[in-house]
Short mmCIF file of C-alpha atoms and ligand atoms in Angstrom, two decimals:
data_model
loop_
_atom_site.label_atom_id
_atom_site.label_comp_id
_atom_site.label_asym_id
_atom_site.label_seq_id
_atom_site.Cartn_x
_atom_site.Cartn_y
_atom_site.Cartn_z
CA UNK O 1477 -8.39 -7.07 22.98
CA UNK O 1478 -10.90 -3.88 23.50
CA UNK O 1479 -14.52 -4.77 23.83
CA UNK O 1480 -16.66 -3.11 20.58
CA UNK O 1481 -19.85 -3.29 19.87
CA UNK O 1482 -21.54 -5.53 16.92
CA UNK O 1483 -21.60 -2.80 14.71
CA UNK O 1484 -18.04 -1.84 15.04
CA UNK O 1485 -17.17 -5.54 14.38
CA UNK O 1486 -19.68 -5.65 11.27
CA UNK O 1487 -18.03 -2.77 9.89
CA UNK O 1488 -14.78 -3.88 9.71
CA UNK O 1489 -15.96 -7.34 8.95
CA UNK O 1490 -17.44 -5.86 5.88
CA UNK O 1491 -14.01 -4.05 5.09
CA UNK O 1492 -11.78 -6.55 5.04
CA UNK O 1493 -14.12 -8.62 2.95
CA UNK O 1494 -14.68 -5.79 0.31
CA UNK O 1495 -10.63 -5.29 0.23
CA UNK O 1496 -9.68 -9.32 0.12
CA UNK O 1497 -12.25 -9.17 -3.01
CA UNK O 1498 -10.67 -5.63 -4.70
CA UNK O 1499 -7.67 -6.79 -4.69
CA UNK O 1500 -7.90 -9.82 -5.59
CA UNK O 1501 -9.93 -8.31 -8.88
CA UNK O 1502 -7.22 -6.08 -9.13
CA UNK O 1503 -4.44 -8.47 -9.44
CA UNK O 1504 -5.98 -10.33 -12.23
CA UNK O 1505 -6.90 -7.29 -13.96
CA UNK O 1506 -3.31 -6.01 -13.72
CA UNK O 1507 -1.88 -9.48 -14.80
CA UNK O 1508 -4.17 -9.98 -17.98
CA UNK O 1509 -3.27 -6.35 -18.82
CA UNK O 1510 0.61 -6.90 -19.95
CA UNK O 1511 -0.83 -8.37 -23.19
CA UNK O 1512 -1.77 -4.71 -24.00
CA UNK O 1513 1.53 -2.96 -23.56
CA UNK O 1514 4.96 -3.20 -24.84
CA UNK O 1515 7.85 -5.07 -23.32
CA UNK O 1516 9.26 -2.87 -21.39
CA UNK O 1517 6.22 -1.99 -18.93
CA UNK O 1518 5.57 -5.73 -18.77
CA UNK O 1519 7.41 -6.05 -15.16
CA UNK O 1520 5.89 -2.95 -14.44
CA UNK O 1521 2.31 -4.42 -14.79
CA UNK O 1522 3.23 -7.78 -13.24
CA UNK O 1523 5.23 -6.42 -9.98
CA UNK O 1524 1.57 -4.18 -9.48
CA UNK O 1525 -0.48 -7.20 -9.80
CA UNK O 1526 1.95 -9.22 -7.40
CA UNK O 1527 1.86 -6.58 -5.03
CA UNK O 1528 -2.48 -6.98 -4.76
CA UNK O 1529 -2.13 -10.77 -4.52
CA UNK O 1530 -0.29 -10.50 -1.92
CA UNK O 1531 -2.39 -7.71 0.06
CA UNK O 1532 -5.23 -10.34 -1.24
CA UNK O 1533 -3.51 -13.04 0.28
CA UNK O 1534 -3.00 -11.18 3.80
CA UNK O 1535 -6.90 -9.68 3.99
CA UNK O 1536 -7.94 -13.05 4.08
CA UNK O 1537 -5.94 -14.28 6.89
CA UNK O 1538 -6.71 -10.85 8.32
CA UNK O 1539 -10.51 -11.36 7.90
CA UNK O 1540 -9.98 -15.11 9.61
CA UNK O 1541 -7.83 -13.70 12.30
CA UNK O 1542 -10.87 -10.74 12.99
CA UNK O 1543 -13.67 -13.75 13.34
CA UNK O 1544 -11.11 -15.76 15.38
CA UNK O 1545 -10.97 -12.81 18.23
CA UNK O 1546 -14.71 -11.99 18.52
CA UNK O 1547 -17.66 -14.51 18.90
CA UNK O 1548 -21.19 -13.78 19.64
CA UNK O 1549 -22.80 -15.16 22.43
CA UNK O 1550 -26.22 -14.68 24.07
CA UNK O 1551 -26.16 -11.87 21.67
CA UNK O 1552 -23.44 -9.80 22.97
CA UNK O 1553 -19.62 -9.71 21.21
CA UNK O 1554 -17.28 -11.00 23.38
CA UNK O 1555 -13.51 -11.69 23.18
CA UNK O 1556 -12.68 -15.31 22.26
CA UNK O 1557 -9.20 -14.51 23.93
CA UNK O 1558 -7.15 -15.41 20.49
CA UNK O 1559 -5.56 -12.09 19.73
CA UNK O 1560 -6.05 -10.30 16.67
CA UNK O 1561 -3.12 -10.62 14.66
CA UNK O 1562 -1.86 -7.28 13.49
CA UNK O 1563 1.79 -8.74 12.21
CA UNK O 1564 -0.12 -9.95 8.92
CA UNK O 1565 -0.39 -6.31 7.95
CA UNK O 1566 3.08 -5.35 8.35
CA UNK O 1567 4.43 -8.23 7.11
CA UNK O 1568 2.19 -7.25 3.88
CA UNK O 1569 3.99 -3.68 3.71
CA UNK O 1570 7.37 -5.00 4.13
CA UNK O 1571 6.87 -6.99 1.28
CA UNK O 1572 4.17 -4.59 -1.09
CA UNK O 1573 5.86 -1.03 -0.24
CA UNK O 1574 9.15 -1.28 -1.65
CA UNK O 1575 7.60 -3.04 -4.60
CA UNK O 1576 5.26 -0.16 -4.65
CA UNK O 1577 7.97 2.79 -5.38
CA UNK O 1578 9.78 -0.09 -7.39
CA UNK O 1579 6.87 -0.35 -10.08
CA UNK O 1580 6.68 3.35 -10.19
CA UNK O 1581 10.16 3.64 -10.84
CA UNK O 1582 9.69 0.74 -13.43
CA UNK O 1583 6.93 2.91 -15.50
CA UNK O 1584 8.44 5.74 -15.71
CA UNK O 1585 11.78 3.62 -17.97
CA UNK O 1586 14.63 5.53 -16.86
CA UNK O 1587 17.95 4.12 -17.46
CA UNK O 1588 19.45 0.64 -15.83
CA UNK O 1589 21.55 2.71 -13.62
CA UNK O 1590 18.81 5.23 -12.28
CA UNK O 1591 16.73 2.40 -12.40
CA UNK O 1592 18.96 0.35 -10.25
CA UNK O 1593 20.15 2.91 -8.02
CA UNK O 1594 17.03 4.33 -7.30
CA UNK O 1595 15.01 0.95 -6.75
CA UNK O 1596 18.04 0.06 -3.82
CA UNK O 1597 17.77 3.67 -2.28
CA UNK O 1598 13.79 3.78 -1.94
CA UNK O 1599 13.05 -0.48 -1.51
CA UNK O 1600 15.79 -0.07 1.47
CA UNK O 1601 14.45 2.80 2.92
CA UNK O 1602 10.39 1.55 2.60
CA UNK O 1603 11.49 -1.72 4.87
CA UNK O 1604 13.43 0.44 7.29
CA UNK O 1605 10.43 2.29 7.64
CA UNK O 1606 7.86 -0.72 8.45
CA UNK O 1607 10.78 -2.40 10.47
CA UNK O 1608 10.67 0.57 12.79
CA UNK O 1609 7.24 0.72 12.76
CA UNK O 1610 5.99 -1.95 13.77
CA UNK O 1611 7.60 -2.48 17.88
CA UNK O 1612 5.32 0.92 18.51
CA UNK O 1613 1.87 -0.60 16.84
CA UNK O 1614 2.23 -3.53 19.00
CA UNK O 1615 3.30 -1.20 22.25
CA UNK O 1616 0.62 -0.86 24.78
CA UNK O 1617 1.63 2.41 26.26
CA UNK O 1618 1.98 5.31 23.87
CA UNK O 1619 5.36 6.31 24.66
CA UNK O 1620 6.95 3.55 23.32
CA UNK O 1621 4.56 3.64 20.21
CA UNK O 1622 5.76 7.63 19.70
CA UNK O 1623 9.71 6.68 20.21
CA UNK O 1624 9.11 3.88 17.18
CA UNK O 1625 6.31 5.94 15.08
CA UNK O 1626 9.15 8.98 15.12
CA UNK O 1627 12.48 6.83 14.29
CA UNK O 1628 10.19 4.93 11.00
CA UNK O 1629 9.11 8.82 10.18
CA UNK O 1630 13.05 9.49 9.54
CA UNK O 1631 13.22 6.81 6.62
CA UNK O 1632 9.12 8.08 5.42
CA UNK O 1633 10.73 11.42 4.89
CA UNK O 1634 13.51 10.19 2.81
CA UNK O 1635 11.43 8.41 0.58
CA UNK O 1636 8.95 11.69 0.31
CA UNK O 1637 11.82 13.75 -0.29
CA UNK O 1638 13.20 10.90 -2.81
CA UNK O 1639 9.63 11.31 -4.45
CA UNK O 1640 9.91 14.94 -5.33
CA UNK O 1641 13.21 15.78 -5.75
CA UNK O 1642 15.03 12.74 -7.65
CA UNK O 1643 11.95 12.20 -9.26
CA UNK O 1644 10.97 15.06 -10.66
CA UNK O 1645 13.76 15.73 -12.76
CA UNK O 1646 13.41 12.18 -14.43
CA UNK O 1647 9.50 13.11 -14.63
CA UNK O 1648 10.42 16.34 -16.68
CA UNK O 1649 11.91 13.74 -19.22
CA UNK O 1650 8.79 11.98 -19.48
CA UNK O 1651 6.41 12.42 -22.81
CA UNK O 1652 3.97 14.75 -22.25
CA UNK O 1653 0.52 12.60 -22.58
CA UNK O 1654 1.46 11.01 -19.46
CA UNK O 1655 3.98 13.78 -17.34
CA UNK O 1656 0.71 14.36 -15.78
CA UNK O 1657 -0.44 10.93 -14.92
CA UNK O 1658 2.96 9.81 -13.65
CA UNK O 1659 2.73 13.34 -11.74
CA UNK O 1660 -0.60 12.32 -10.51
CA UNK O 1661 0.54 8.98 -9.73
CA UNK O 1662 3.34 10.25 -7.36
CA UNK O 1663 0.86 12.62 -6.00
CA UNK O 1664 -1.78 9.72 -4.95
CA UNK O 1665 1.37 7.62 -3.54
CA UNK O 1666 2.30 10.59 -1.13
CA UNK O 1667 -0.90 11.28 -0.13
CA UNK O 1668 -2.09 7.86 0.34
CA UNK O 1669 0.70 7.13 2.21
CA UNK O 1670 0.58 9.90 4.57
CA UNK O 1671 -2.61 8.77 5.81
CA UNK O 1672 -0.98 5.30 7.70
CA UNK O 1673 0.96 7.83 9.95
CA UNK O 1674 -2.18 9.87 10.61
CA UNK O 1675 -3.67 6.15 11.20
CA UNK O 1676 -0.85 5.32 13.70
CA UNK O 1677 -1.73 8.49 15.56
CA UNK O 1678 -5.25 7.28 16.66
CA UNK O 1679 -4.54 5.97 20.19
CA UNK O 1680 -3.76 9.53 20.82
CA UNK O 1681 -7.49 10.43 20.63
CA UNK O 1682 -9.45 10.48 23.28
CA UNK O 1683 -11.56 7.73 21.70
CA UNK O 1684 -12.74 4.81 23.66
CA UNK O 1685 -10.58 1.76 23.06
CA UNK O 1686 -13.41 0.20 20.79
CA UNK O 1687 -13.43 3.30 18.72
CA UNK O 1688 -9.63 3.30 18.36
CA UNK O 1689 -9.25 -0.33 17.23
CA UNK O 1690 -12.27 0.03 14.60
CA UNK O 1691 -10.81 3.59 13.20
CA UNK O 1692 -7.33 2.26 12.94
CA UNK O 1693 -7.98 -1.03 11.29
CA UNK O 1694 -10.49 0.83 8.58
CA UNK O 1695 -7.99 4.11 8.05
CA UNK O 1696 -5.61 1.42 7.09
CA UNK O 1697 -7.80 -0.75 4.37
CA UNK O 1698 -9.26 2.46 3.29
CA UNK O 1699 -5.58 3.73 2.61
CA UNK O 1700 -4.24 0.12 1.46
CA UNK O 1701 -7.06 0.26 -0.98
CA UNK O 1702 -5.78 3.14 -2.14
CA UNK O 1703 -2.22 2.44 -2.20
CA UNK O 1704 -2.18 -0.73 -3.73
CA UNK O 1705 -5.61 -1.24 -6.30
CA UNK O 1706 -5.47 2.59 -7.00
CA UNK O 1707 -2.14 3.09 -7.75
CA UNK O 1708 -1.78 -0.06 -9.37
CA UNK O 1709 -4.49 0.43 -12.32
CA UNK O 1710 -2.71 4.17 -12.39
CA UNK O 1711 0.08 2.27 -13.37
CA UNK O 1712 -1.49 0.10 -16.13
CA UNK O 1713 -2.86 3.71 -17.49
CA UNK O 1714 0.64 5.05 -18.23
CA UNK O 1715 2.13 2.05 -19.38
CA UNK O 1716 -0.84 1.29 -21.80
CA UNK O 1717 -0.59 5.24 -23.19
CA UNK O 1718 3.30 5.03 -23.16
CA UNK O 1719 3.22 1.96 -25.08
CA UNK O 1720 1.39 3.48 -27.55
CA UNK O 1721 3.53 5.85 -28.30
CA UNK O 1722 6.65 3.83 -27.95
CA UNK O 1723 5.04 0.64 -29.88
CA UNK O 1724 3.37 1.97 -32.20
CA UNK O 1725 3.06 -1.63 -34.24
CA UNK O 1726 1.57 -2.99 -30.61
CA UNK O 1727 -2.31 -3.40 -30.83
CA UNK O 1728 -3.35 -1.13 -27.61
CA UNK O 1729 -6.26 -1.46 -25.82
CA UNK O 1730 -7.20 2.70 -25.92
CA UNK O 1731 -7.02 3.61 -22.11
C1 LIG Y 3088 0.40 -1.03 0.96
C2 LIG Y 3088 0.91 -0.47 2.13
C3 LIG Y 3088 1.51 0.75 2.24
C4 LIG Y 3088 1.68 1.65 1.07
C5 LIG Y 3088 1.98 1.13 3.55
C6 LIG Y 3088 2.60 2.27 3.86
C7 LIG Y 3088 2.95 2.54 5.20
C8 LIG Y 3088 3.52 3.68 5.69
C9 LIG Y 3088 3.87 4.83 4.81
C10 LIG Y 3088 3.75 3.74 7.12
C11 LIG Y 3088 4.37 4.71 7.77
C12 LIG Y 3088 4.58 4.83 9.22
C13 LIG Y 3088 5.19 6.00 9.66
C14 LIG Y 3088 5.74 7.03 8.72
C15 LIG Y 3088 5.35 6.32 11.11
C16 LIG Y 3088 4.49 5.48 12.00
C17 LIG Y 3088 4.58 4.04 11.64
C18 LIG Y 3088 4.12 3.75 10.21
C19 LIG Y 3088 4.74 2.40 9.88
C20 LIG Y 3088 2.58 3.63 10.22
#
């Protein structure tokens, strides 16, 4: 473990607190939602809300992990010698990523078959991604963790190119009160997630070890925060305006 200073612990502290609370809000907020939109955006509402209960879930035993590898003592931080364990977070994104692109796929109600079809291509692809990932965070020497970060960069650009090109042209077929917001949507999901490469890129900085360890565990709530709550009550916009239009009989919530 690098040494960091009481602030740099505080801060991150304070992060994973904040996030284990969001998203935990979040989820319930996303699951008491489905009463307000039709049934077909039902899943869509509950697969968001299961994907922040589960990122809830892991920021705790992140959080407990964090105060399990630092303890204070005669005022100074020291290491406790447990290790910090980073698996937690990618087991989270091996389970919450493909379920991301699956509820966007799920809002935008294409047919079974593109629904299918493209829900297989882009889950598949999202694990491959955090599969290959994950041997270069835990690397100690950078090489390794730049062999790894470029071989889960093949399946990220898949999924990006997946995004905009088979996407679009079922986002053209959208109605137009929410071609936007499901544009908007995909827009936030690309750029959110390419900050966790930008993230992985840290311990090429000539930051002190301290400095690395703090940036990269807060670039990756910040952008899990992102990700996950903001996406997810994106999500629970369209559905709630498509439903309105689709269901007209439905008693919407206006949103
Ligand atoms: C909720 C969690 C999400 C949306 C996580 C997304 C993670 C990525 C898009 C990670 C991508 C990576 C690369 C493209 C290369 C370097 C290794 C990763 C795993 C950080």
């Amino acid at each position: 473990m690098d040494i960091i200073t009481g602030a740099q612990y505080s801060l991150v502290y304070n992060a994973f607190s904040f996030t284990f609370a969001t998203m935990a809000a979040t989820t319930i907020f996303l699951w008491l939602g489905r009463s307000q939109v039709g049934p077909a955006y039902k899943t869509a509402l509950t697969i968001s809300g299961l994907v922040c209960a589960i990122a809830a879930y892991h920021y705790y035993r992140i959080f407990e992990s964090w105060q399990d590898a630092y303890e204070l003592k005669d005022g100074v931080l020291v290491v406790t010698g447990i290790a910090f364990n980073d698996a937690y977070r990618y087991v989270d994104w091996l389970l919450t990523v493909p379920l991301l692109l699956i509820e966007l796929i799920l809002v935008m109600r294409l047919t079974q078959a593109e629904t299918t079809s493209k829900c297989l291509r882009l889950g598949f692809a999202a694990a491959l991604m955090i599969i290959l990932g994950y041997p270069g965070e835990i690397a100690s020497d950078n090489t390794t963790r730049a062999i790894w970060g470029t071989l889960s960069s093949i399946p990220f650009l898949y999924i990006v190119w997946e995004l905009f090109k088979g996407l679009g042209e079922s986002i053209e077929r959208q109605p137009e009160s929410v071609r936007k917001l499901v544009k908007d949507a995909r827009l936030i999901t690309f750029g959110s997630w390419g900050f966790y490469p930008i993230v992985y890129m840290i311990p090429y900085t000539n930051l002190g070890g301290g400095s690395v360890e703090t940036a990269v565990q807060i670039g990756y709530t910040i952008a899990d925060l992102i990700a996950k709550a903001g996406v997810g009550v994106l999500i629970y916009v369209i559905a709630v305006r498509k439903s309105a239009i689709e269901y007209p009989d439905i008693d919407h919530q206006r949103a």
